[in-house]
PDB file of C-alpha atoms and ligand atoms in Angstrom:
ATOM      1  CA  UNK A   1      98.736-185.202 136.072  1.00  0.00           C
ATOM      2  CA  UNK A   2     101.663-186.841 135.610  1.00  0.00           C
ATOM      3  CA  UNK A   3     103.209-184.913 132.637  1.00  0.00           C
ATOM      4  CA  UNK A   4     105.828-182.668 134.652  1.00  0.00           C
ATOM      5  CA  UNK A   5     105.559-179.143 134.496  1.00  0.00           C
ATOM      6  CA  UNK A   6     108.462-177.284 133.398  1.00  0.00           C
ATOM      7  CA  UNK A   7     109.529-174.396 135.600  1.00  0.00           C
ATOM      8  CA  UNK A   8     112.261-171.763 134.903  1.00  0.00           C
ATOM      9  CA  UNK A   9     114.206-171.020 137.866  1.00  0.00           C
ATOM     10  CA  UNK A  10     117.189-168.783 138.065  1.00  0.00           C
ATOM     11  CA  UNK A  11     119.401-168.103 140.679  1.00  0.00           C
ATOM     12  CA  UNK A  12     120.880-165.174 141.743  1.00  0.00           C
ATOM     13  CA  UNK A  13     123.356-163.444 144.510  1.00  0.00           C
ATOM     14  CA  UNK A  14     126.810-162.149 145.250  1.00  0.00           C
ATOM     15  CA  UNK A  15     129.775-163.893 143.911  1.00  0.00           C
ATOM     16  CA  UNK A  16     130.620-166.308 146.299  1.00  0.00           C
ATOM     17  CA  UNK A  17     127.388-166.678 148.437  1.00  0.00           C
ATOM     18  CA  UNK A  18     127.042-170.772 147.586  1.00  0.00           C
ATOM     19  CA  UNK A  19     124.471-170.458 144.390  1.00  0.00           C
ATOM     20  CA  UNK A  20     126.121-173.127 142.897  1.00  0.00           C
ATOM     21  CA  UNK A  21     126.866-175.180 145.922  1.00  0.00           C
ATOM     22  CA  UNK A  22     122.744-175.129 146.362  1.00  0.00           C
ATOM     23  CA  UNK A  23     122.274-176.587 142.940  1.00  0.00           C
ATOM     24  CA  UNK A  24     124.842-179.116 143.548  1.00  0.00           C
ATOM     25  CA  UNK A  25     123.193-180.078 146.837  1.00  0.00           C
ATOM     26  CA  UNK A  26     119.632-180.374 145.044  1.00  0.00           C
ATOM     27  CA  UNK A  27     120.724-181.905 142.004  1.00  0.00           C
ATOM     28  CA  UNK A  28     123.682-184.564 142.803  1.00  0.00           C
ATOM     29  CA  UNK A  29     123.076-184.113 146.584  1.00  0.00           C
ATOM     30  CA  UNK A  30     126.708-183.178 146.614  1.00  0.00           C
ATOM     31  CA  UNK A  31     129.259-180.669 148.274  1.00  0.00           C
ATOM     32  CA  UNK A  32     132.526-179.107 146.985  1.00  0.00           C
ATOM     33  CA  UNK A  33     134.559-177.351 149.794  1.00  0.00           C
ATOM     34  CA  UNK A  34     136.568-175.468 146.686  1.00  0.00           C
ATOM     35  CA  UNK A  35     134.086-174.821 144.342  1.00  0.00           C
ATOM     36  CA  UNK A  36     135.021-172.561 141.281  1.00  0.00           C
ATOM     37  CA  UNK A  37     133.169-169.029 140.584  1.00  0.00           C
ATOM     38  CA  UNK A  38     130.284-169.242 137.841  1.00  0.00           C
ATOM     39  CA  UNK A  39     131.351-167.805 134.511  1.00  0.00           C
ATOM     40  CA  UNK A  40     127.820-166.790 132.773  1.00  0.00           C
ATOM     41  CA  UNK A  41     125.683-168.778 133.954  1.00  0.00           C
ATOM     42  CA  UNK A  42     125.197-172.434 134.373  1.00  0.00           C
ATOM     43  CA  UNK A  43     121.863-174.674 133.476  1.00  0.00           C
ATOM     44  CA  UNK A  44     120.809-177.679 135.298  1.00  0.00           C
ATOM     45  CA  UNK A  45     117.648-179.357 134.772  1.00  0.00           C
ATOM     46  CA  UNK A  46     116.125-181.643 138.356  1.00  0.00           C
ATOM     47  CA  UNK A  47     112.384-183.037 138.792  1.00  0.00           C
ATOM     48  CA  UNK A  48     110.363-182.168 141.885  1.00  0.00           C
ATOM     49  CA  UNK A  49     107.931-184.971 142.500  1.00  0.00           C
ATOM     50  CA  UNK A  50     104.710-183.779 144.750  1.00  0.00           C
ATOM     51  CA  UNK A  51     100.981-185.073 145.852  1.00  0.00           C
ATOM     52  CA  UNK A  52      99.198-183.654 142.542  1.00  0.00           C
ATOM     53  CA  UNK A  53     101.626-182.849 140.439  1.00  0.00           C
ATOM     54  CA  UNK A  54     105.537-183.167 138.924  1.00  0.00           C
ATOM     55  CA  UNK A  55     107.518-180.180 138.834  1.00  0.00           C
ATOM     56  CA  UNK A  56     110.766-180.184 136.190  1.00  0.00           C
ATOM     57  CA  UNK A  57     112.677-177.379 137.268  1.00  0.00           C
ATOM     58  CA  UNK A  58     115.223-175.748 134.469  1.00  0.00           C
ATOM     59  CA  UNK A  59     117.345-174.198 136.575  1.00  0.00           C
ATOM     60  CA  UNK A  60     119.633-171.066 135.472  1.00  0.00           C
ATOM     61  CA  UNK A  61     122.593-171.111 137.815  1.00  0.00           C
ATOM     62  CA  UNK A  62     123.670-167.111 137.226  1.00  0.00           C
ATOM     63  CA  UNK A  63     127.185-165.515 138.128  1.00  0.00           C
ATOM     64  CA  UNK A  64     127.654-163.632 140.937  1.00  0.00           C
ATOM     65  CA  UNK A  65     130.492-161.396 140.045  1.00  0.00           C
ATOM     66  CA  UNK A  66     129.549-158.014 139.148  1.00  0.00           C
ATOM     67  CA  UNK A  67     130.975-158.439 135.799  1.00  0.00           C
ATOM     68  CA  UNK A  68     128.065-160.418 134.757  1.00  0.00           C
ATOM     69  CA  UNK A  69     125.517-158.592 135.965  1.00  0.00           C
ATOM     70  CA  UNK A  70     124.549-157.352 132.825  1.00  0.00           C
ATOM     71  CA  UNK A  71     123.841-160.726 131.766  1.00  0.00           C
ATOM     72  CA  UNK A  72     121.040-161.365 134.540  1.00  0.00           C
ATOM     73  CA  UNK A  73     118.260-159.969 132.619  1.00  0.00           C
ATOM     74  CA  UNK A  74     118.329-162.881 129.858  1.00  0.00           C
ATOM     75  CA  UNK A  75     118.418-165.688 132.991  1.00  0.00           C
ATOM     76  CA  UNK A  76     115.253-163.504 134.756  1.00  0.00           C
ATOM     77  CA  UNK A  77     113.025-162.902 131.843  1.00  0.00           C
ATOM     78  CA  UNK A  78     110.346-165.575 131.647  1.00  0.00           C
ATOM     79  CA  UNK A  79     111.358-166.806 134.692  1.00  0.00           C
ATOM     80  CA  UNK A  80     108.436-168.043 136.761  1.00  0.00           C
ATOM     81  CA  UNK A  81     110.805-168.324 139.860  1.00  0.00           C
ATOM     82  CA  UNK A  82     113.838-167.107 141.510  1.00  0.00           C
ATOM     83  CA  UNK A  83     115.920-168.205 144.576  1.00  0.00           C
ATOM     84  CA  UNK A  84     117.715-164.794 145.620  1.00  0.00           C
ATOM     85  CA  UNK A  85     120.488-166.202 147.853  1.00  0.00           C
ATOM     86  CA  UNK A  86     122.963-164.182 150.866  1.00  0.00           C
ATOM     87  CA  UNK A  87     125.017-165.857 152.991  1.00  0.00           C
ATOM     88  CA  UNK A  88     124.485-165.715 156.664  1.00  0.00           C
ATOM     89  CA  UNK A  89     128.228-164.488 157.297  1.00  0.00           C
ATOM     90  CA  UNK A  90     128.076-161.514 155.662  1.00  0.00           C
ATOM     91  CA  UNK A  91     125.598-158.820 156.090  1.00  0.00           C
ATOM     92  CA  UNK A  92     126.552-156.907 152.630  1.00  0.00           C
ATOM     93  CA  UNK A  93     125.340-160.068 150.810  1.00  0.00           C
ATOM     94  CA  UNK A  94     121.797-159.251 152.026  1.00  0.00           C
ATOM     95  CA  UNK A  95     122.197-156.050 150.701  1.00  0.00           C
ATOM     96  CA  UNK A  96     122.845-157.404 147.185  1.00  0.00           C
ATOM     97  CA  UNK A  97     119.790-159.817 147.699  1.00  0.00           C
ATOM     98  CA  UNK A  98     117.604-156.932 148.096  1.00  0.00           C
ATOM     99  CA  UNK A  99     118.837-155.101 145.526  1.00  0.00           C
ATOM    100  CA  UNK A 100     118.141-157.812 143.414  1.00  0.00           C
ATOM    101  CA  UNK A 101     114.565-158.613 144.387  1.00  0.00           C
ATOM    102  CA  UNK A 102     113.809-154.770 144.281  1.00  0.00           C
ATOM    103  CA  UNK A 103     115.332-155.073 140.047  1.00  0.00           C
ATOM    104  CA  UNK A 104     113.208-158.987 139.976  1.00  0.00           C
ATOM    105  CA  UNK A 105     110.091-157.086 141.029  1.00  0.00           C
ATOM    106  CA  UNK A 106     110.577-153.723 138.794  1.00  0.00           C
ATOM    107  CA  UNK A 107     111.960-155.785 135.761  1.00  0.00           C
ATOM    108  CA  UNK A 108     111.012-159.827 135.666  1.00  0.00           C
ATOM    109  CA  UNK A 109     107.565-161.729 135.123  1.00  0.00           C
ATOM    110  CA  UNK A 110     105.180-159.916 137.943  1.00  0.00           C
ATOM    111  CA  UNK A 111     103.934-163.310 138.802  1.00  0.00           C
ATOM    112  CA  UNK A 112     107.178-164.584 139.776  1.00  0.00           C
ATOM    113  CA  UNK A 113     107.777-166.783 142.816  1.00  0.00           C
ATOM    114  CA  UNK A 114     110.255-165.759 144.767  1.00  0.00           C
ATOM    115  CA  UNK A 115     112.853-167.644 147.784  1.00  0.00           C
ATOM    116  CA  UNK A 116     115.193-165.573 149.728  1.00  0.00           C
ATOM    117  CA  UNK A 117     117.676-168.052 150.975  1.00  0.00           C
ATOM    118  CA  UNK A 118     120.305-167.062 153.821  1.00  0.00           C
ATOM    119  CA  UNK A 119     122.928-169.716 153.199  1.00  0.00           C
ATOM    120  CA  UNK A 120     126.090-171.095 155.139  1.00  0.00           C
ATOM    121  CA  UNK A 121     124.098-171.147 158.201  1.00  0.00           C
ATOM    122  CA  UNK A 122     126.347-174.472 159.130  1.00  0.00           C
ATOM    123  CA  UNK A 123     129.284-171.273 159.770  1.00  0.00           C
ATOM    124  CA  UNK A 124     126.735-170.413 162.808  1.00  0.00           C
ATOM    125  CA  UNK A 125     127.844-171.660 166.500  1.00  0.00           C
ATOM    126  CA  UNK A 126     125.783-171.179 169.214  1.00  0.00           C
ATOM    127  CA  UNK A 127     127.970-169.697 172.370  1.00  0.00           C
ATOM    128  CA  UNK A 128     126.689-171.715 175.209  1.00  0.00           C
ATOM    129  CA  UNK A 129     128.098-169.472 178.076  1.00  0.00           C
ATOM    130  CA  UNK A 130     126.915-166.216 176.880  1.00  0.00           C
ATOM    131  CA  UNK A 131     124.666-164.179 178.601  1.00  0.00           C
ATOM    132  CA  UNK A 132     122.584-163.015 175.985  1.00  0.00           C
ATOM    133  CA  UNK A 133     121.204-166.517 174.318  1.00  0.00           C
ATOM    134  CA  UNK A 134     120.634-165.233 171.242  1.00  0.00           C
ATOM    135  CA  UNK A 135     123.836-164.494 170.404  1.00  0.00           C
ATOM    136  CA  UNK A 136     125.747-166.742 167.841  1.00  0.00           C
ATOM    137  CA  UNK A 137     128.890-166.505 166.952  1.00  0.00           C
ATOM    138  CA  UNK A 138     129.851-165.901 163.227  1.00  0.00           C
ATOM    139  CA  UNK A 139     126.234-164.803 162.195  1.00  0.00           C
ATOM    140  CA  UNK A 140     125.858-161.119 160.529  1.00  0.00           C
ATOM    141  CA  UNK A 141     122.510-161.316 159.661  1.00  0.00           C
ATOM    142  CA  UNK A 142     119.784-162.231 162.095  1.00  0.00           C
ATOM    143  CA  UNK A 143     117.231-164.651 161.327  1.00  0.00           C
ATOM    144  CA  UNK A 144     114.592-162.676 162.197  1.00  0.00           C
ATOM    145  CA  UNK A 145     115.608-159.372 160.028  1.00  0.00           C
ATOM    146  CA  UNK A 146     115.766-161.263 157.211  1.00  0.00           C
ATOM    147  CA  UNK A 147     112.728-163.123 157.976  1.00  0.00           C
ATOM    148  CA  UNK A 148     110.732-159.403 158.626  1.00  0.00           C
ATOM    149  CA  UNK A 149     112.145-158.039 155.233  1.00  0.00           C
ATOM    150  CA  UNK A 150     110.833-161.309 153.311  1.00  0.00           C
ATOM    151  CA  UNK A 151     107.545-161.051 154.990  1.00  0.00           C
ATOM    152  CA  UNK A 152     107.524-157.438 153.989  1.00  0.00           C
ATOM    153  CA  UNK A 153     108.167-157.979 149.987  1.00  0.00           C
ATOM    154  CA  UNK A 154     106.189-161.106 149.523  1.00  0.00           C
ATOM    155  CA  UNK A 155     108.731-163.500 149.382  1.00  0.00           C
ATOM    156  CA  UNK A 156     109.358-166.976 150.748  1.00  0.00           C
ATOM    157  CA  UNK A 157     112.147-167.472 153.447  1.00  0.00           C
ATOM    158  CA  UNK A 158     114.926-170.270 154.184  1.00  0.00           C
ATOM    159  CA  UNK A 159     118.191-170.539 156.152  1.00  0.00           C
ATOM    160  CA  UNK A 160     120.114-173.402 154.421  1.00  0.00           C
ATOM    161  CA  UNK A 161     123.488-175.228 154.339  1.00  0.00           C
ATOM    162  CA  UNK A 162     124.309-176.277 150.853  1.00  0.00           C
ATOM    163  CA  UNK A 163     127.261-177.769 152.879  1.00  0.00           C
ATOM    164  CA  UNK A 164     125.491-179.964 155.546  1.00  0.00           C
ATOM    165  CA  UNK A 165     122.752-180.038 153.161  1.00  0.00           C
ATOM    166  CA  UNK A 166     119.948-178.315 155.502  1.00  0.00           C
ATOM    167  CA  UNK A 167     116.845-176.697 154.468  1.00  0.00           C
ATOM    168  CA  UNK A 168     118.012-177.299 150.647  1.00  0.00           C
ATOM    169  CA  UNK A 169     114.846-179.291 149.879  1.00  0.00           C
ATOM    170  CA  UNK A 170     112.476-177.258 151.357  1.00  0.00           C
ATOM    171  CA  UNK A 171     113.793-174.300 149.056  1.00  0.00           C
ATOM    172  CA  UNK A 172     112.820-175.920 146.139  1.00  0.00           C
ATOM    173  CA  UNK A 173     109.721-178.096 147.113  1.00  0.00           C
ATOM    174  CA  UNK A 174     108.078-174.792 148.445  1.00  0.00           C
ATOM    175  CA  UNK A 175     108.758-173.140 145.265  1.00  0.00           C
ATOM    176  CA  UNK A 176     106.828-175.705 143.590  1.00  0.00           C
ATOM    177  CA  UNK A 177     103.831-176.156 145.859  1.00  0.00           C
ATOM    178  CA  UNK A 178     103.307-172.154 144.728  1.00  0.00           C
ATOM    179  CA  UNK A 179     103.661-172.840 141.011  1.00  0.00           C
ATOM    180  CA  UNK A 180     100.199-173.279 139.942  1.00  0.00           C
ATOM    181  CA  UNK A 181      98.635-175.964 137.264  1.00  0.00           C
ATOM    182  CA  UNK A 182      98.662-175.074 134.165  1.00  0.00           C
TER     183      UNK A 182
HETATM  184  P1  GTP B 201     129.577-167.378 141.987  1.00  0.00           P
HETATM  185  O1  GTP B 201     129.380-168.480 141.005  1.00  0.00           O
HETATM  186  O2  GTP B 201     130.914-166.723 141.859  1.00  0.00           O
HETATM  187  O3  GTP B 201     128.476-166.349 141.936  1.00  0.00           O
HETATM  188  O4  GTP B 201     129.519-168.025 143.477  1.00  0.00           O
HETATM  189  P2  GTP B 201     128.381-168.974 144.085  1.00  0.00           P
HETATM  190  O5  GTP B 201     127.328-168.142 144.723  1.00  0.00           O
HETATM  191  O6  GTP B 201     127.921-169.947 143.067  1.00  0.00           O
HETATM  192  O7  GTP B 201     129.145-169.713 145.270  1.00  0.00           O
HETATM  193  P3  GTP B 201     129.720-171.224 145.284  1.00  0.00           P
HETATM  194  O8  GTP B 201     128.594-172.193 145.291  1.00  0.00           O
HETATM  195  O9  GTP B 201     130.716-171.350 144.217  1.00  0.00           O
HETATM  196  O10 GTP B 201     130.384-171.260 146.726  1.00  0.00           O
HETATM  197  C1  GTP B 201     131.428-170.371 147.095  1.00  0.00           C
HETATM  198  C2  GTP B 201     132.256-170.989 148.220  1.00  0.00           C
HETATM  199  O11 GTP B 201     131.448-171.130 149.395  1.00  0.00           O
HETATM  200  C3  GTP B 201     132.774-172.400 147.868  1.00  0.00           C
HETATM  201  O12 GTP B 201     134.080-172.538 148.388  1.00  0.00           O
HETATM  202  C4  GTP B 201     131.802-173.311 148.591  1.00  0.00           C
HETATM  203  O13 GTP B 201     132.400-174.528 148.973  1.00  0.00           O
HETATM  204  C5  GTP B 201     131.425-172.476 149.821  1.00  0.00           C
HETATM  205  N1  GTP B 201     130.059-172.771 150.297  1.00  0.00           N
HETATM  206  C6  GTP B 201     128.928-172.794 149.558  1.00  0.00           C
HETATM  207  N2  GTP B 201     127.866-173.102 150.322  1.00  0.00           N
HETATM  208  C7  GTP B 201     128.330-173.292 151.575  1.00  0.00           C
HETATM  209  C8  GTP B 201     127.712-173.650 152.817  1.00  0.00           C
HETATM  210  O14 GTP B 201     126.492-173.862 152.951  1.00  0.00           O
HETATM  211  N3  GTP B 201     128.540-173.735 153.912  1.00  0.00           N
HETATM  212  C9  GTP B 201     129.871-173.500 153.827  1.00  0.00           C
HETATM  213  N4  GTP B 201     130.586-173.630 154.962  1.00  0.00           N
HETATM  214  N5  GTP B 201     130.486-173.178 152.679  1.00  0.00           N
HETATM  215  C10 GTP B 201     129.729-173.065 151.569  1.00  0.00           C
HETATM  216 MG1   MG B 202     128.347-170.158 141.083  1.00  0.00          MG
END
Protein backbone atom coordinates (compact mmCIF):
# COMPACT_ATOMS: atom_id res chain seq x y z
CA UNK A 1 0.00 0.00 0.00
CA UNK A 2 2.08 2.46 -1.04
CA UNK A 3 -0.41 5.19 -2.18
CA UNK A 4 -0.19 7.60 1.00
CA UNK A 5 -3.11 8.23 2.89
CA UNK A 6 -4.09 11.68 3.35
CA UNK A 7 -4.83 12.74 6.91
CA UNK A 8 -6.27 16.11 8.13
CA UNK A 9 -4.63 17.26 11.15
CA UNK A 10 -5.21 20.51 12.89
CA UNK A 11 -3.60 22.00 15.61
CA UNK A 12 -4.81 23.77 18.31
CA UNK A 13 -3.85 25.71 21.79
CA UNK A 14 -3.25 29.02 23.47
CA UNK A 15 -1.53 31.74 21.66
CA UNK A 16 1.88 31.28 22.28
CA UNK A 17 2.13 27.58 23.49
CA UNK A 18 4.75 26.52 20.39
CA UNK A 19 1.95 25.11 17.74
CA UNK A 20 3.85 26.42 15.14
CA UNK A 21 7.27 25.78 16.48
CA UNK A 22 5.99 21.83 16.47
CA UNK A 23 5.20 22.01 12.81
CA UNK A 24 8.39 23.62 12.08
CA UNK A 25 10.25 20.94 14.03
CA UNK A 26 8.29 18.06 12.06
CA UNK A 27 8.31 19.56 8.82
CA UNK A 28 11.85 21.45 8.21
CA UNK A 29 13.23 19.94 11.48
CA UNK A 30 13.81 23.53 12.39
CA UNK A 31 13.61 26.03 15.43
CA UNK A 32 12.89 29.80 15.61
CA UNK A 33 13.70 31.32 19.09
CA UNK A 34 11.34 34.51 17.86
CA UNK A 35 8.74 33.02 16.10
CA UNK A 36 5.74 35.29 15.02
CA UNK A 37 1.97 34.60 16.32
CA UNK A 38 -0.31 32.64 13.70
CA UNK A 39 -2.77 34.91 11.94
CA UNK A 40 -5.71 32.36 10.78
CA UNK A 41 -4.31 29.56 10.38
CA UNK A 42 -1.42 28.12 8.56
CA UNK A 43 -1.32 24.74 6.21
CA UNK A 44 1.59 22.53 5.85
CA UNK A 45 1.50 19.34 4.15
CA UNK A 46 4.59 16.37 5.58
CA UNK A 47 4.57 12.44 4.76
CA UNK A 48 4.77 9.90 7.58
CA UNK A 49 6.40 6.80 6.22
CA UNK A 50 5.49 3.46 8.42
CA UNK A 51 5.74 -0.63 8.21
CA UNK A 52 2.29 -1.02 6.18
CA UNK A 53 1.45 2.02 5.17
CA UNK A 54 2.30 6.01 4.14
CA UNK A 55 0.63 8.59 5.99
CA UNK A 56 0.43 12.35 4.15
CA UNK A 57 -0.52 14.49 6.84
CA UNK A 58 -2.33 18.03 5.76
CA UNK A 59 -1.70 19.78 8.57
CA UNK A 60 -3.90 22.97 9.71
CA UNK A 61 -1.60 25.05 11.86
CA UNK A 62 -4.64 27.17 13.80
CA UNK A 63 -4.17 30.57 15.80
CA UNK A 64 -4.02 30.66 19.20
CA UNK A 65 -5.22 34.08 20.05
CA UNK A 66 -8.65 34.27 21.19
CA UNK A 67 -9.54 36.43 18.37
CA UNK A 68 -9.57 33.55 16.10
CA UNK A 69 -11.27 31.27 17.89
CA UNK A 70 -14.20 31.55 15.98
CA UNK A 71 -12.37 30.39 13.10
CA UNK A 72 -11.44 26.85 14.70
CA UNK A 73 -14.51 25.14 13.69
CA UNK A 74 -13.64 25.28 9.78
CA UNK A 75 -9.80 23.82 10.70
CA UNK A 76 -11.72 20.90 13.09
CA UNK A 77 -14.48 19.79 10.86
CA UNK A 78 -13.45 16.72 8.90
CA UNK A 79 -10.56 16.51 10.75
CA UNK A 80 -9.57 12.92 11.43
CA UNK A 81 -6.91 14.18 14.00
CA UNK A 82 -5.93 16.83 16.33
CA UNK A 83 -2.75 17.64 18.38
CA UNK A 84 -4.24 19.83 21.37
CA UNK A 85 -1.00 21.45 22.63
CA UNK A 86 -0.14 23.38 26.47
CA UNK A 87 2.99 24.30 27.42
CA UNK A 88 4.58 22.80 30.43
CA UNK A 89 5.28 26.40 32.01
CA UNK A 90 2.07 27.43 32.39
CA UNK A 91 -0.69 25.64 34.06
CA UNK A 92 -3.63 27.96 32.46
CA UNK A 93 -2.53 26.59 29.04
CA UNK A 94 -3.80 23.15 30.16
CA UNK A 95 -6.84 24.66 30.98
CA UNK A 96 -7.37 25.92 27.41
CA UNK A 97 -6.31 22.36 26.13
CA UNK A 98 -9.13 20.91 27.92
CA UNK A 99 -11.44 23.21 27.01
CA UNK A 100 -10.67 22.51 23.67
CA UNK A 101 -10.81 18.72 23.65
CA UNK A 102 -14.13 18.97 25.72
CA UNK A 103 -15.53 21.50 22.26
CA UNK A 104 -13.28 18.61 19.73
CA UNK A 105 -15.32 15.87 21.39
CA UNK A 106 -18.92 17.75 21.57
CA UNK A 107 -18.39 19.40 18.05
CA UNK A 108 -15.62 17.58 15.54
CA UNK A 109 -15.65 14.07 13.67
CA UNK A 110 -16.46 11.50 16.78
CA UNK A 111 -13.81 9.29 15.39
CA UNK A 112 -11.16 11.73 15.75
CA UNK A 113 -7.67 10.90 16.99
CA UNK A 114 -6.58 12.90 19.40
CA UNK A 115 -2.63 14.02 21.00
CA UNK A 116 -2.41 16.15 24.00
CA UNK A 117 1.05 17.51 23.81
CA UNK A 118 2.68 19.40 26.94
CA UNK A 119 5.36 21.37 25.15
CA UNK A 120 8.56 23.44 26.23
CA UNK A 121 9.47 20.72 28.49
CA UNK A 122 13.34 21.75 27.53
CA UNK A 123 12.22 25.07 30.18
CA UNK A 124 12.21 22.05 32.89
CA UNK A 125 15.48 21.75 35.27
CA UNK A 126 15.78 19.18 37.55
CA UNK A 127 17.02 20.68 41.17
CA UNK A 128 19.61 18.22 42.17
CA UNK A 129 19.84 19.25 45.93
CA UNK A 130 16.26 19.27 46.73
CA UNK A 131 14.76 17.18 49.09
CA UNK A 132 11.76 16.26 47.45
CA UNK A 133 13.14 14.61 43.94
CA UNK A 134 10.35 15.25 42.14
CA UNK A 135 10.49 18.63 42.19
CA UNK A 136 11.60 20.59 39.00
CA UNK A 137 12.07 23.82 38.72
CA UNK A 138 10.02 25.91 36.15
CA UNK A 139 7.35 23.09 35.60
CA UNK A 140 3.48 24.09 36.35
CA UNK A 141 2.00 21.18 35.21
CA UNK A 142 3.00 17.74 36.39
CA UNK A 143 3.58 15.00 34.12
CA UNK A 144 1.55 12.78 35.72
CA UNK A 145 -1.78 15.12 35.97
CA UNK A 146 -1.71 15.61 32.61
CA UNK A 147 -0.94 12.12 31.86
CA UNK A 148 -4.22 10.97 34.35
CA UNK A 149 -6.53 13.56 32.53
CA UNK A 150 -5.43 12.10 28.95
CA UNK A 151 -5.94 8.64 30.15
CA UNK A 152 -9.28 9.76 31.43
CA UNK A 153 -10.69 11.35 27.94
CA UNK A 154 -9.20 8.90 25.56
CA UNK A 155 -6.50 10.73 24.30
CA UNK A 156 -2.86 10.10 23.46
CA UNK A 157 -0.09 11.82 25.62
CA UNK A 158 3.46 13.53 24.86
CA UNK A 159 5.84 15.95 26.61
CA UNK A 160 7.86 17.54 23.74
CA UNK A 161 10.45 20.26 22.94
CA UNK A 162 9.76 21.75 19.59
CA UNK A 163 13.02 23.57 20.65
CA UNK A 164 15.47 20.65 21.36
CA UNK A 165 13.33 18.76 19.13
CA UNK A 166 12.19 15.91 21.75
CA UNK A 167 9.30 13.70 21.55
CA UNK A 168 8.21 15.71 18.23
CA UNK A 169 8.24 12.51 16.15
CA UNK A 170 6.57 10.38 18.29
CA UNK A 171 3.55 12.95 18.27
CA UNK A 172 2.96 12.48 14.88
CA UNK A 173 4.06 8.81 14.11
CA UNK A 174 1.59 7.69 16.94
CA UNK A 175 -1.10 9.61 15.39
CA UNK A 176 -0.65 7.68 12.36
CA UNK A 177 -0.19 4.15 13.65
CA UNK A 178 -4.08 4.93 15.00
CA UNK A 179 -5.34 6.14 11.63
CA UNK A 180 -6.78 3.12 10.18
CA UNK A 181 -6.62 1.77 6.31
CA UNK A 182 -8.90 2.88 4.31
P1 LIG B 1 0.12 31.26 18.07
O1 LIG B 1 0.41 31.09 16.62
O2 LIG B 1 0.02 32.70 18.47
O3 LIG B 1 -1.10 30.50 18.52
O4 LIG B 1 1.38 30.64 18.90
P2 LIG B 1 2.02 29.18 18.73
O5 LIG B 1 1.33 28.22 19.63
O6 LIG B 1 2.09 28.81 17.30
O7 LIG B 1 3.48 29.38 19.33
P3 LIG B 1 4.87 29.55 18.52
O8 LIG B 1 5.23 28.27 17.86
O9 LIG B 1 4.78 30.75 17.68
O10 LIG B 1 5.88 29.76 19.74
C1 LIG B 1 5.75 30.84 20.65
C2 LIG B 1 7.11 31.14 21.28
O11 LIG B 1 7.53 30.03 22.07
C3 LIG B 1 8.21 31.39 20.23
O12 LIG B 1 9.05 32.42 20.69
C4 LIG B 1 8.95 30.06 20.19
O13 LIG B 1 10.30 30.22 19.85
C5 LIG B 1 8.79 29.56 21.64
N1 LIG B 1 8.78 28.09 21.72
C6 LIG B 1 8.02 27.24 21.00
N2 LIG B 1 8.27 25.97 21.34
C7 LIG B 1 9.23 26.00 22.29
C8 LIG B 1 9.93 24.99 23.03
O14 LIG B 1 9.73 23.77 22.89
N3 LIG B 1 10.86 25.43 23.94
C9 LIG B 1 11.11 26.75 24.14
N4 LIG B 1 12.05 27.07 25.05
N5 LIG B 1 10.48 27.72 23.45
C10 LIG B 1 9.55 27.36 22.55
MG1 LIG C 1 1.39 29.71 15.61
Amino acid sequence: NLKPVQVKLVLLGEAAVGKSSLVLRFVNNEFQENKEPTIGAAFLTQKCRLEDKVIKFEIWDTAGQERFHSLAPMYYRNAQAAVVVYDVTKAASLDKAKSWVKELQRQANPNIVIALAGNKIDLVQPIEESEDESTESGRQVPTEEAKAYANEFGLLFFETSAKKGDGVRDVFTEIAKKIPLE
